PDB file of C-alpha atoms in Angstrom:
ATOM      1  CA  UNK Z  62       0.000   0.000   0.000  1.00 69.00           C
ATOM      2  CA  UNK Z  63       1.496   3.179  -1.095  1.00 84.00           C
ATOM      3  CA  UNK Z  64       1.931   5.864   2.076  1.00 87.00           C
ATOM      4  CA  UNK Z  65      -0.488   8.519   1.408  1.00 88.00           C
ATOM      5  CA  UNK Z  66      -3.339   5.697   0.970  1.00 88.00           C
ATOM      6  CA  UNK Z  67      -1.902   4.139   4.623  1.00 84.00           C
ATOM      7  CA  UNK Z  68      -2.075   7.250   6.134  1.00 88.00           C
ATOM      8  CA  UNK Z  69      -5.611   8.301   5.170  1.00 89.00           C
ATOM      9  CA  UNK Z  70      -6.327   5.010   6.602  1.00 85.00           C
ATOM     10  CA  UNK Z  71      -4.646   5.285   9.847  1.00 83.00           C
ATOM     11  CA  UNK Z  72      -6.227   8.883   9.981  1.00 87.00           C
ATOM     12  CA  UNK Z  73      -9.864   7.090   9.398  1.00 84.00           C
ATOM     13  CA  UNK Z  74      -9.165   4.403  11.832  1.00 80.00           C
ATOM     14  CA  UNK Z  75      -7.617   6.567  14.422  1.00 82.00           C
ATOM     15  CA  UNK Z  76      -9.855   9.124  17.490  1.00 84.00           C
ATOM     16  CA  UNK Z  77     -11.917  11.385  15.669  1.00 87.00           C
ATOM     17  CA  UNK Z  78     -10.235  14.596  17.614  1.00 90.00           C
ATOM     18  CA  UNK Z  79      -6.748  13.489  16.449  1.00 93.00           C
ATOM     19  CA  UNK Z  80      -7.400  13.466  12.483  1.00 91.00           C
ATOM     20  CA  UNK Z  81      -6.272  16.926  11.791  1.00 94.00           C
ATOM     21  CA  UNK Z  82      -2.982  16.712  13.838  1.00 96.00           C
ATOM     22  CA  UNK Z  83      -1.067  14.236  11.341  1.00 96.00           C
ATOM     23  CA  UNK Z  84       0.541  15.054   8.557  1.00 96.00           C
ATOM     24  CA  UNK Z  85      -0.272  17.409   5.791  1.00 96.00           C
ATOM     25  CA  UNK Z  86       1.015  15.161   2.930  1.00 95.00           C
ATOM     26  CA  UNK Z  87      -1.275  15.300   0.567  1.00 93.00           C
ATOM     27  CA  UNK Z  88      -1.471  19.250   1.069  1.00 95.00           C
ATOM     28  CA  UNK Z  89       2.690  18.588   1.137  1.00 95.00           C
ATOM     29  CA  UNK Z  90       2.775  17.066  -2.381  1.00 94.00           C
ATOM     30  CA  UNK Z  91       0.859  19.350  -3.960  1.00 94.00           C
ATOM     31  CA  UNK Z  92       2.821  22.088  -2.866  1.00 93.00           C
ATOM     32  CA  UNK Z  93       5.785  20.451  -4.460  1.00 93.00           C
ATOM     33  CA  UNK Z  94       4.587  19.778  -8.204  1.00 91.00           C
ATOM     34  CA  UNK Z  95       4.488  23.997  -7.750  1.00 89.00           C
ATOM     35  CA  UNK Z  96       8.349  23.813  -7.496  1.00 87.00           C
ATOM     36  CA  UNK Z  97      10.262  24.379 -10.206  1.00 76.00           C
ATOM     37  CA  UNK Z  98      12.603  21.795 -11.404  1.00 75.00           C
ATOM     38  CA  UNK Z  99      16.469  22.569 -12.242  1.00 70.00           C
ATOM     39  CA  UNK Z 100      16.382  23.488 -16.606  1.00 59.00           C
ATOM     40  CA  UNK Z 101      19.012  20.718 -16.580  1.00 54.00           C
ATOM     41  CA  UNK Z 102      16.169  18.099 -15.201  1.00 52.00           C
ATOM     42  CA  UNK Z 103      13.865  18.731 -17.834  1.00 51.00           C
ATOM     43  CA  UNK Z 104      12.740  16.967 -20.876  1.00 51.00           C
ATOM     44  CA  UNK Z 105      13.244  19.813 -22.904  1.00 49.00           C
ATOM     45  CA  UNK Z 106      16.929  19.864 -21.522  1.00 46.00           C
ATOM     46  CA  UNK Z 107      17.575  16.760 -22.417  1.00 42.00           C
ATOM     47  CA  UNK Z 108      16.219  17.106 -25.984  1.00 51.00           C
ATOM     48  CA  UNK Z 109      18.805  20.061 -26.992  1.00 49.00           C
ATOM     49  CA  UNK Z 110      21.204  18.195 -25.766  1.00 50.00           C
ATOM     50  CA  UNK Z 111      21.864  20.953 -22.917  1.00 47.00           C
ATOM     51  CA  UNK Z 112      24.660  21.793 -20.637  1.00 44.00           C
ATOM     52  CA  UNK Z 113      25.283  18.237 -18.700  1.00 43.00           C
ATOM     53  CA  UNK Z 114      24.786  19.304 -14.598  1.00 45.00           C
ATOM     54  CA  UNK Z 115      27.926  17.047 -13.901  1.00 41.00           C
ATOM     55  CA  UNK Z 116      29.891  19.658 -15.984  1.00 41.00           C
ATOM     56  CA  UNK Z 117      29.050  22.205 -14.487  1.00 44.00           C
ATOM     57  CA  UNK Z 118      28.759  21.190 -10.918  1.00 45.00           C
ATOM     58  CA  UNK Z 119      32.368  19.689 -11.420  1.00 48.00           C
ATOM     59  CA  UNK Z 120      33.640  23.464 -11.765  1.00 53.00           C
ATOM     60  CA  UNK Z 121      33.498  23.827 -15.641  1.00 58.00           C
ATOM     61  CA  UNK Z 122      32.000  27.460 -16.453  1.00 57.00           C
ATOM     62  CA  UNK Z 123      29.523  28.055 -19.497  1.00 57.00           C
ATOM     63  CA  UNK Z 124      31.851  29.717 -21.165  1.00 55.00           C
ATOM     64  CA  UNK Z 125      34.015  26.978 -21.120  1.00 65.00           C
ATOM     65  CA  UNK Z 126      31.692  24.508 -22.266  1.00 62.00           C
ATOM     66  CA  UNK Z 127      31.117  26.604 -24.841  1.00 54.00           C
ATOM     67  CA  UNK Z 128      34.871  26.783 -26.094  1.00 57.00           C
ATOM     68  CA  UNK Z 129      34.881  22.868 -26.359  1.00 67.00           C
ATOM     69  CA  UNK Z 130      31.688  22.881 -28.512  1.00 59.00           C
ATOM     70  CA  UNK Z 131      34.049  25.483 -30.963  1.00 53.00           C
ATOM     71  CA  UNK Z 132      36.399  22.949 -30.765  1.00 60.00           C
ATOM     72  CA  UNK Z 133      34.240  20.012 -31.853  1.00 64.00           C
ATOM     73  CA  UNK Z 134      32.138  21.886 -34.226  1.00 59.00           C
ATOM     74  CA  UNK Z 135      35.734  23.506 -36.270  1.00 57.00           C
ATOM     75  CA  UNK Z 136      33.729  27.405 -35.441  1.00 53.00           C
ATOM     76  CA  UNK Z 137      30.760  27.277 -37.647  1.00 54.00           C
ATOM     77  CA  UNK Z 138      28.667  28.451 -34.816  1.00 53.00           C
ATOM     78  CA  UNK Z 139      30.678  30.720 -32.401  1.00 54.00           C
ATOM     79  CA  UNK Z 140      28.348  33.592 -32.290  1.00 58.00           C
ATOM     80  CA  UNK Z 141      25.359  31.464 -31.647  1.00 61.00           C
ATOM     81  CA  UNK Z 142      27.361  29.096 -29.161  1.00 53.00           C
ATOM     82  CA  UNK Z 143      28.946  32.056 -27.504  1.00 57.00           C
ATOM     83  CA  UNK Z 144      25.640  33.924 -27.112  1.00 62.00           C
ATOM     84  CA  UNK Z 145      23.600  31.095 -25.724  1.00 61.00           C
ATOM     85  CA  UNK Z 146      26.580  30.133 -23.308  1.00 58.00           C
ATOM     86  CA  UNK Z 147      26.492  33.672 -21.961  1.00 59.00           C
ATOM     87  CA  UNK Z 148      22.745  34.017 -21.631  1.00 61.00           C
ATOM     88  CA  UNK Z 149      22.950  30.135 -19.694  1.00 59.00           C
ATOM     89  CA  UNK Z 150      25.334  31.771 -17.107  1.00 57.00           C
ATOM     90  CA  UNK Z 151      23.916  35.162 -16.446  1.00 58.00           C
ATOM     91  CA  UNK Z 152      20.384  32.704 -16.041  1.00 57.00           C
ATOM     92  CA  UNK Z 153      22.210  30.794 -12.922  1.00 64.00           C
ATOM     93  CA  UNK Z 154      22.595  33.390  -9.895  1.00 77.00           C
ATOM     94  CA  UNK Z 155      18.872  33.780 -10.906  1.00 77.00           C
ATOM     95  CA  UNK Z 156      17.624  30.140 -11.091  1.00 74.00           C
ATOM     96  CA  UNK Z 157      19.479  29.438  -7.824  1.00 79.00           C
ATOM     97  CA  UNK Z 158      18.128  32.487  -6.070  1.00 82.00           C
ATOM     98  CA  UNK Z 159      14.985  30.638  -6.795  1.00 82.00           C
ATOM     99  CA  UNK Z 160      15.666  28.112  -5.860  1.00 82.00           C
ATOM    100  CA  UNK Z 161      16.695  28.680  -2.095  1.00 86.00           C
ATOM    101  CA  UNK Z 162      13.868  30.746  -1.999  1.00 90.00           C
ATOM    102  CA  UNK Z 163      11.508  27.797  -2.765  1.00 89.00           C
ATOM    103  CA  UNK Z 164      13.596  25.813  -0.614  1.00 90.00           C
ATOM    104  CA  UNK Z 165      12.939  28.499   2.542  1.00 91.00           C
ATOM    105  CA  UNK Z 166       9.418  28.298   1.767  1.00 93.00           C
ATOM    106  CA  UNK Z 167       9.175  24.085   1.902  1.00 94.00           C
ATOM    107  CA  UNK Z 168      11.210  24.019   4.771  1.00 94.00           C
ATOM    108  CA  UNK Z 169       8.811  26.860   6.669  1.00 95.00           C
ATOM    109  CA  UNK Z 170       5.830  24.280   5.753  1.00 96.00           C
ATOM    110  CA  UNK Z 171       7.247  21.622   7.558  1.00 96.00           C
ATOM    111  CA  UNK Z 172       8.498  23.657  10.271  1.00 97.00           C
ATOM    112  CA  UNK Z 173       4.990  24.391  10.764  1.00 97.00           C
ATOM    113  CA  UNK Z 174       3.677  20.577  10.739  1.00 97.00           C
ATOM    114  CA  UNK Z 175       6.885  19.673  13.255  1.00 97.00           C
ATOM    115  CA  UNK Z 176       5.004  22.322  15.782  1.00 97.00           C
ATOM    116  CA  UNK Z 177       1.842  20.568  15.506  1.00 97.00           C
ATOM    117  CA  UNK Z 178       3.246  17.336  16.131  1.00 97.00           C
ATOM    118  CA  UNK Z 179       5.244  18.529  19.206  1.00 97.00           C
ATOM    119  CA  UNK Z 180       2.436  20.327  20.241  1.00 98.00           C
ATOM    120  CA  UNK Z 181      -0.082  17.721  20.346  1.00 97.00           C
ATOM    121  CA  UNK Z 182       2.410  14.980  21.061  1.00 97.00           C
ATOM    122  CA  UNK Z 183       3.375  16.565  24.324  1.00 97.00           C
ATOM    123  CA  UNK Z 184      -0.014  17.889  25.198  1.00 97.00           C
ATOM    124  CA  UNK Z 185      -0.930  14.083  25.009  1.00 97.00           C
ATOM    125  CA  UNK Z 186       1.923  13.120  27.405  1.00 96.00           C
ATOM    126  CA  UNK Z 187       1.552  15.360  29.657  1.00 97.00           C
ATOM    127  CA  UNK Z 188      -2.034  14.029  29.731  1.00 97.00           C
ATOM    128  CA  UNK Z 189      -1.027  10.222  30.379  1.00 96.00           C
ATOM    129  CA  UNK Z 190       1.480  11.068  32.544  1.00 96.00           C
ATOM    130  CA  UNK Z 191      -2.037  12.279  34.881  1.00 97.00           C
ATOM    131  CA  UNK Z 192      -4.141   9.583  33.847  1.00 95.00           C
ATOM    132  CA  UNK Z 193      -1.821   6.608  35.252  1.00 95.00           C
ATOM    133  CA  UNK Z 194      -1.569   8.519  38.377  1.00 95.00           C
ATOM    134  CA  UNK Z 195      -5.488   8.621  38.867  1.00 94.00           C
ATOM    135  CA  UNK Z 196      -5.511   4.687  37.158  1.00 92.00           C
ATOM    136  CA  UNK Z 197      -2.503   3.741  40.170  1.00 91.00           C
ATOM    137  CA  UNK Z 198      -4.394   5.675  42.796  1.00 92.00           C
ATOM    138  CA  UNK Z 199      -8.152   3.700  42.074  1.00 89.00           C
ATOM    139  CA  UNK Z 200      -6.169   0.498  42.100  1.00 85.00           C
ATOM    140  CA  UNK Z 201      -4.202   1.024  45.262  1.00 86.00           C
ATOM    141  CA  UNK Z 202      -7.466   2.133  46.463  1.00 84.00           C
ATOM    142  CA  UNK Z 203      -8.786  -1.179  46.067  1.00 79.00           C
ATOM    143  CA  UNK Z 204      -6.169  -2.909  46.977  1.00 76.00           C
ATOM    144  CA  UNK Z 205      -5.842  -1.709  50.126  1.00 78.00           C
ATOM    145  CA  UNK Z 206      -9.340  -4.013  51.336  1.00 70.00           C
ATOM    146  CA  UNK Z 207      -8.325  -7.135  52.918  1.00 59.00           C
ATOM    147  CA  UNK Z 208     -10.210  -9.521  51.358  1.00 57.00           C
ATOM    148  CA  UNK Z 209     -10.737  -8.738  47.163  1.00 52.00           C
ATOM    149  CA  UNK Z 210     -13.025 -11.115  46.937  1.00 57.00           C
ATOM    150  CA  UNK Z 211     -15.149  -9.450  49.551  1.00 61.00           C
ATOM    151  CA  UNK Z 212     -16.087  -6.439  47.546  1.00 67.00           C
ATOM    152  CA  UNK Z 213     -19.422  -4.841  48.007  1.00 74.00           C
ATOM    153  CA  UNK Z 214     -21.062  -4.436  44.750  1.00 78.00           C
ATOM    154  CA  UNK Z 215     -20.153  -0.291  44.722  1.00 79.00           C
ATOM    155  CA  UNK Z 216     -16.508  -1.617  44.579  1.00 77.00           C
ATOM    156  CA  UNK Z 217     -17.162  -4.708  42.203  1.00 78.00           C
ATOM    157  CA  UNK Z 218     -18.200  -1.885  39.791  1.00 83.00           C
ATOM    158  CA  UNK Z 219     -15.418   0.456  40.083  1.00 83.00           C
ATOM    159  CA  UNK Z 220     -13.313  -2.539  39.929  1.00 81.00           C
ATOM    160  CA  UNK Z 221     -14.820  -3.166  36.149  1.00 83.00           C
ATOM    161  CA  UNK Z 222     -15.031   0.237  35.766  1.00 87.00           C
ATOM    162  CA  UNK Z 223     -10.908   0.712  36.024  1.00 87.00           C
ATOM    163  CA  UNK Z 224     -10.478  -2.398  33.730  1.00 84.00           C
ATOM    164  CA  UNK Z 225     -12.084  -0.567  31.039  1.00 84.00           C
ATOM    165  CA  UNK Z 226     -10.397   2.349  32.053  1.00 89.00           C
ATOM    166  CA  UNK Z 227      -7.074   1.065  31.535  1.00 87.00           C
ATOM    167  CA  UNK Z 228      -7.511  -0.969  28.621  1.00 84.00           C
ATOM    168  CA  UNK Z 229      -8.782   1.968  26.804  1.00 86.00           C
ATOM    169  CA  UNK Z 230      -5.672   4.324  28.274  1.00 90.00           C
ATOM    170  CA  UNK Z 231      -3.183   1.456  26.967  1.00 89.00           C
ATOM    171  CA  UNK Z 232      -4.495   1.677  23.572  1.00 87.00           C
ATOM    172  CA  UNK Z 233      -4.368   5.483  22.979  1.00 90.00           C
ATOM    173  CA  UNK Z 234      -0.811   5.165  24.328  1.00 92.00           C
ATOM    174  CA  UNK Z 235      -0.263   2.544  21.033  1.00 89.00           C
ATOM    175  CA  UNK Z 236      -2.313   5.265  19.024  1.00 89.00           C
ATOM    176  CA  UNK Z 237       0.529   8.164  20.148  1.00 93.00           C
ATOM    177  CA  UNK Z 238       3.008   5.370  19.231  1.00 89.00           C
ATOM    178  CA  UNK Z 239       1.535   4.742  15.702  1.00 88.00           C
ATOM    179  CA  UNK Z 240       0.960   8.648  15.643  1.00 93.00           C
ATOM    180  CA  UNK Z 241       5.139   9.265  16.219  1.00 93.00           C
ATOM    181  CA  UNK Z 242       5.911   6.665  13.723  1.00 90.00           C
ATOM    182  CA  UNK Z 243       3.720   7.833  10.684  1.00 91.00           C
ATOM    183  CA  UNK Z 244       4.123  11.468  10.874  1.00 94.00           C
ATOM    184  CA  UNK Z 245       8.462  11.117  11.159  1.00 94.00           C
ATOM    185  CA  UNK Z 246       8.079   8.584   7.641  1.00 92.00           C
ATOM    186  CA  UNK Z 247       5.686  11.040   6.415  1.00 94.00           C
ATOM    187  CA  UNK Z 248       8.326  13.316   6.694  1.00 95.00           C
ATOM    188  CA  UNK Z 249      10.868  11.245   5.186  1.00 94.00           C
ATOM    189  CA  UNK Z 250       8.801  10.656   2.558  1.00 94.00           C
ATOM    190  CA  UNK Z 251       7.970  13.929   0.937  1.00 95.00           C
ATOM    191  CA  UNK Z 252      11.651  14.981   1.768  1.00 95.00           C
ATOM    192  CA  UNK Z 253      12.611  12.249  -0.169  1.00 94.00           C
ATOM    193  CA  UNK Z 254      10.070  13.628  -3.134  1.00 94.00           C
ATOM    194  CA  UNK Z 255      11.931  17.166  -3.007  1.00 94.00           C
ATOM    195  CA  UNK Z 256      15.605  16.050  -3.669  1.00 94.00           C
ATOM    196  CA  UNK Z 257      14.315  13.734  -6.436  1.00 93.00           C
ATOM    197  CA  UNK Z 258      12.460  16.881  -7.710  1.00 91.00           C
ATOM    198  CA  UNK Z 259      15.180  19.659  -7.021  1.00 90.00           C
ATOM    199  CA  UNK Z 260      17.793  17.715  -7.346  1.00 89.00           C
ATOM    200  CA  UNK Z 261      18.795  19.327  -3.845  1.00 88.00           C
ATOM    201  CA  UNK Z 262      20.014  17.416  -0.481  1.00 90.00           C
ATOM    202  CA  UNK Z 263      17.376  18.740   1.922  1.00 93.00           C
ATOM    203  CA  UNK Z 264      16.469  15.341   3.371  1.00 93.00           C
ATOM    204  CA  UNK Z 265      19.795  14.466   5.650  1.00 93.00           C
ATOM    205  CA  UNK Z 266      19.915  17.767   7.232  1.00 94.00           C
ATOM    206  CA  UNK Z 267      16.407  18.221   7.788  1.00 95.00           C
ATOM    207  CA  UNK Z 268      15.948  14.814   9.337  1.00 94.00           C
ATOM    208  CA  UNK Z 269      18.744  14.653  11.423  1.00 93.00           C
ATOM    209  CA  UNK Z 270      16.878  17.813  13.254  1.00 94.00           C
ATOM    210  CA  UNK Z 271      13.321  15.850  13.290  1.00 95.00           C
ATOM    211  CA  UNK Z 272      15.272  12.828  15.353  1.00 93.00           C
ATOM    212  CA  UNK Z 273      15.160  14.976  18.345  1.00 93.00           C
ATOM    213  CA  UNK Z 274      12.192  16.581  17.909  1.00 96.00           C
ATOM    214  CA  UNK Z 275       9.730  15.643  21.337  1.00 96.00           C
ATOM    215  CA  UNK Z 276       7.271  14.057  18.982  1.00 96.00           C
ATOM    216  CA  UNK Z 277       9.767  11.184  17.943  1.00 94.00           C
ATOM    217  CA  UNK Z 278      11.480  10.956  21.492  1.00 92.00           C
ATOM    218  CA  UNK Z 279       9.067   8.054  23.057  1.00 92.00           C
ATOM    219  CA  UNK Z 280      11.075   7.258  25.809  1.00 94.00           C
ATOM    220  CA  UNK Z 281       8.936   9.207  28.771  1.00 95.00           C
ATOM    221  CA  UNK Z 282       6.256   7.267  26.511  1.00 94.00           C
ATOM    222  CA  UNK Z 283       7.263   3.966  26.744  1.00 92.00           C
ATOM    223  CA  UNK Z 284       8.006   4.088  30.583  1.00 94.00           C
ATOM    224  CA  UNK Z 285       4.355   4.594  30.994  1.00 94.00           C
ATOM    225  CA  UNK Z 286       2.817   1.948  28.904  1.00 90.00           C
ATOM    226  CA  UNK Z 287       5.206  -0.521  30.878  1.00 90.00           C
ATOM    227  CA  UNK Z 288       3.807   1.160  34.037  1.00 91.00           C
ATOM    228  CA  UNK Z 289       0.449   0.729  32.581  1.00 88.00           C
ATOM    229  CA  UNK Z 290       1.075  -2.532  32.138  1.00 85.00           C
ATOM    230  CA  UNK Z 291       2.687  -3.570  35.245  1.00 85.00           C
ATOM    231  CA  UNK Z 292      -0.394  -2.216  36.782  1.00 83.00           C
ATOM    232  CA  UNK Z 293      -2.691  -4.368  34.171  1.00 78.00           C
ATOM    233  CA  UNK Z 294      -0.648  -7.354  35.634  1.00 78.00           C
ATOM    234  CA  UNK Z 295      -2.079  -6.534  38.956  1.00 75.00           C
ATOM    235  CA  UNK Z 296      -5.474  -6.684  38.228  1.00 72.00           C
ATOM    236  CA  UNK Z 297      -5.687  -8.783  35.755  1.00 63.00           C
ATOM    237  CA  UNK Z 298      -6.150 -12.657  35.202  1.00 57.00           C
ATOM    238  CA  UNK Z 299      -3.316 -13.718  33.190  1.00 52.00           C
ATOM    239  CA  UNK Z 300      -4.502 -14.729  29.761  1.00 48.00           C
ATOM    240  CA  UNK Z 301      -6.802 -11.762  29.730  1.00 48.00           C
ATOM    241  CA  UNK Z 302      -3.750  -9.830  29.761  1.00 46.00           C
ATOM    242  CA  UNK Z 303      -2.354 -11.573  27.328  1.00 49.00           C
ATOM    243  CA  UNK Z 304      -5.802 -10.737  24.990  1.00 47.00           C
ATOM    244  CA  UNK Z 305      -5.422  -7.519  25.638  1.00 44.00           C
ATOM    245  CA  UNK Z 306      -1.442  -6.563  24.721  1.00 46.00           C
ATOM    246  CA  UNK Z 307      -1.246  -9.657  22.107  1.00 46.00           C
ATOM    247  CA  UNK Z 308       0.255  -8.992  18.641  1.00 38.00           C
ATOM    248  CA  UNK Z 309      -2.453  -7.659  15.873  1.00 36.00           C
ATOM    249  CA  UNK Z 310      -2.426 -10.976  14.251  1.00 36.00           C
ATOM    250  CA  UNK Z 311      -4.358 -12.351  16.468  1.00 31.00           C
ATOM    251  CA  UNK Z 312      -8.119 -11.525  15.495  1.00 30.00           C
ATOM    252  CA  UNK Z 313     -10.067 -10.376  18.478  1.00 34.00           C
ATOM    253  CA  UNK Z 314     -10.018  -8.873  22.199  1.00 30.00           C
ATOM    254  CA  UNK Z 315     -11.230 -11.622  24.992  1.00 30.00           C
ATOM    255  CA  UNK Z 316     -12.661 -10.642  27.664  1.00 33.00           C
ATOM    256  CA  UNK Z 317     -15.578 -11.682  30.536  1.00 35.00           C
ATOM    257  CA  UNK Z 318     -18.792  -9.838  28.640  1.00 31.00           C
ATOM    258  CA  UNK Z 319     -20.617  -9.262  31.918  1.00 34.00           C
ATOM    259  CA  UNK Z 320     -17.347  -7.390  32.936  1.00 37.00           C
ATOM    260  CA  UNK Z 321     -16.429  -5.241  29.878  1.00 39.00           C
ATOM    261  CA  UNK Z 322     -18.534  -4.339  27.380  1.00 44.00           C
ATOM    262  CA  UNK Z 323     -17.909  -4.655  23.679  1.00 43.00           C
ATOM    263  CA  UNK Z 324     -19.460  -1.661  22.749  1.00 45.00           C
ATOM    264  CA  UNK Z 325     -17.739   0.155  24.868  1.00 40.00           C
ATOM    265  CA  UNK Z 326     -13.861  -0.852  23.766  1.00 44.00           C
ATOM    266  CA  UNK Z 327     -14.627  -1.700  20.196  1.00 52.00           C
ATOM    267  CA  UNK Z 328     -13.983   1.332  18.755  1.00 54.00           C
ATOM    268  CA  UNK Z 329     -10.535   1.979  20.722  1.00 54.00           C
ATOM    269  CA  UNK Z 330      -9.613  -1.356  20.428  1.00 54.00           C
ATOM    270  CA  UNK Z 331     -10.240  -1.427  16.749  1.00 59.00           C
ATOM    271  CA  UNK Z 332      -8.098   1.500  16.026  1.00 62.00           C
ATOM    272  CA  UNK Z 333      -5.011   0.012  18.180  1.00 64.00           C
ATOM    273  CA  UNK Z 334      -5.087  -3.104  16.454  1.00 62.00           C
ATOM    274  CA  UNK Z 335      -4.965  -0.916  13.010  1.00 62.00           C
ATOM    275  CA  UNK Z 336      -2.019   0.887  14.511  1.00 60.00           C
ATOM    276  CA  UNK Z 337      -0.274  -2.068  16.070  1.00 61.00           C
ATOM    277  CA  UNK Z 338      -0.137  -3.415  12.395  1.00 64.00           C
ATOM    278  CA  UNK Z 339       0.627  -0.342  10.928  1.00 60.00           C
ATOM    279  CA  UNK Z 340       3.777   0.274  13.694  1.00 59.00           C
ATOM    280  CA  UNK Z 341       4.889  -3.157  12.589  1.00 60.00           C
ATOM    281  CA  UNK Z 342       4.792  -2.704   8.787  1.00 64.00           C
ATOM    282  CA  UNK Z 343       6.986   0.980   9.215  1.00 60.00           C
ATOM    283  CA  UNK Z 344       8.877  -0.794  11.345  1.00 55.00           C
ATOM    284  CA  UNK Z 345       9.674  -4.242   9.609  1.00 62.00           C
ATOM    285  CA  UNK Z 346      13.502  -5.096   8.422  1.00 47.00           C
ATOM    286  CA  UNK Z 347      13.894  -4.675   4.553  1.00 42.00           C
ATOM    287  CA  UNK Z 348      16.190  -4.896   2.017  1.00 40.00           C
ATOM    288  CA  UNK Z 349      16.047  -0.978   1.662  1.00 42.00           C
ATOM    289  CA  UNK Z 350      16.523  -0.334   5.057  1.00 42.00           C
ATOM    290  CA  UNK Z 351      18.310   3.270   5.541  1.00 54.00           C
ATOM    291  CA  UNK Z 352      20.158   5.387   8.309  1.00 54.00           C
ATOM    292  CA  UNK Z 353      16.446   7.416   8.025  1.00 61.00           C
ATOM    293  CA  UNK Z 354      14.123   4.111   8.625  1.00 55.00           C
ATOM    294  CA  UNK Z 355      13.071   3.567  11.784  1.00 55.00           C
ATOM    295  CA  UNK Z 356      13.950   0.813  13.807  1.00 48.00           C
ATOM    296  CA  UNK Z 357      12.472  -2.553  13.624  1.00 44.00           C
ATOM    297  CA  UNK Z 358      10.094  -3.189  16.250  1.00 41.00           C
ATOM    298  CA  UNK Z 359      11.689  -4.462  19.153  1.00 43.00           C
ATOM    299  CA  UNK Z 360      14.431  -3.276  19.196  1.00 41.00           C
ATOM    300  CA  UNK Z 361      14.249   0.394  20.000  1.00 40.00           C
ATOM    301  CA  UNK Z 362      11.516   2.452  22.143  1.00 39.00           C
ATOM    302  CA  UNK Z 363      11.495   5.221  19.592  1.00 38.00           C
TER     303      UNK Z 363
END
């Protein structure tokens, strides 16, 4: 599946209040097919048989190039070699002023999506960080009775009420994961489309910045999905904690229906499994794997 079709997917799939803060790639790319490609990348380049980009990148002027066309061509066409050589050079400050320009103005538009991602993406931890604390605090609250099996029924209910609670709270914390991982290939991606379209190196530089950007830092987020789970472990039955962190493969959630309602996890649980696969797919060893892919899974938190 190409990456702008996987995204709108994810985007579907994902909490209706977090649609707007991915990625603007399909806004990105058609920003891009408004930049204007090198002359020496064209077709119509290529057709006159124009000045060869190696040539001149290598340090050979215009004029020069034009000299060894004299030389092959015995001088039949100096003027007109002479005159289109000079026009080609006073055309390059020009085309390259343009060029940085453009440049400035593709790099401001993803300045502006790396702000929403931090934004959100820190807004959201900051948020879980609270959440566990009031999830930890219910459960200790709990625990603290004697006898668990003695619960009246006001504390049976709370008791189901926190499972829900924190099965729901793990699976936004995948979402945020899924979130991190799509929006930093995203990047990669249309970066990727720019160099092949400028023939510029904007993708190295720019990424290397994005790695420490807080919305692809995860660790503060993986601490608390292990905390969330340690605390799953302590209220949970074994193999329904094993239902409830298992890999995507595996087709649906189990779970007592008197305890937890399907309605009321489907739709979370639906869109974790979606991003679970989708994490695992980014993440997968290839043979195309790069310095800018991100890990496999497993074997990093970020």
């Amino acid at each position: 599946m190409k990456f702008g079709k996987r995204l709108a997917s994810q985007m579907e799939e994902t909490l209706p209040e977090w649609r707007d803060k991915f990625l603007s790639y399909k806004q990105l790319k058609k920003r891009l097919k408004l930049i204007s490609a090198p002359d020496c990348f064209t077709q119509a380049a290529f057709e006159s048989g124009g000045t060869s980009p190696v040539r001149e990148e290598s340090g050979t002027s215009a004029v020069d190039v034009a000299v060894d066309e004299l030389k092959r061509s015995g001088g039949a066409a100096v003027a007109a070699i002479k005159s289109e050589a000079l026009e080609h050079a006073e055309e390059q400050p020009q085309q390259q002023q343009q060029q940085q320009q453009e440049e400035s103005e593709f790099t401001s538009l993803l300045e502006v999506e790396l702000d929403k991602f931090n934004t959100f993406f820190m807004e959201k931890e900051e948020e879980y960080v609270i959440r566990l604390q009031e999830l930890k605090d219910r459960i200790e609250k709990l625990k603290s009775k004697p006898d668990v099996t003695g619960l009246d029924l006001e504390q049976h209910e709370e008791l189901i009420q926190i499972r829900k609670d924190i099965v729901t709270f793990h699976g936004e914390m995948v979402l945020l994961f899924n979130y991190s991982s799509l929006n930093y290939t995203g990047l990669v991606k249309i970066l990727k489309k720019y160099d092949k379209r400028t023939g510029m190196s904007l993708r190295l530089p720019f990424i290397q910045g994005v790695l420490q950007q807080p919305f692809f830092t995860t660790e503060l987020l993986s601490k608390l999905v292990e905390e969330c789970e340690r605390n799953l472990q302590s209220i949970f039955p074994a193999d329904e904690l094993a239902a409830i962190t298992k890999a995507p493969e595996q087709p649906e959630l189990t779970t007592d229906a008197e305890e937890c309602d399907p309605e009321q996890v489907e739709g979370i649980y639906r869109s974790t499994m979606a991003a679970l696969q989708t994490i695992k797919d980014l993440r997968k060893g290839s043979s195309t794997y790069s310095a800018l892919s991100l890990p496999p899974l497993g074997n990093s938190d970020s």
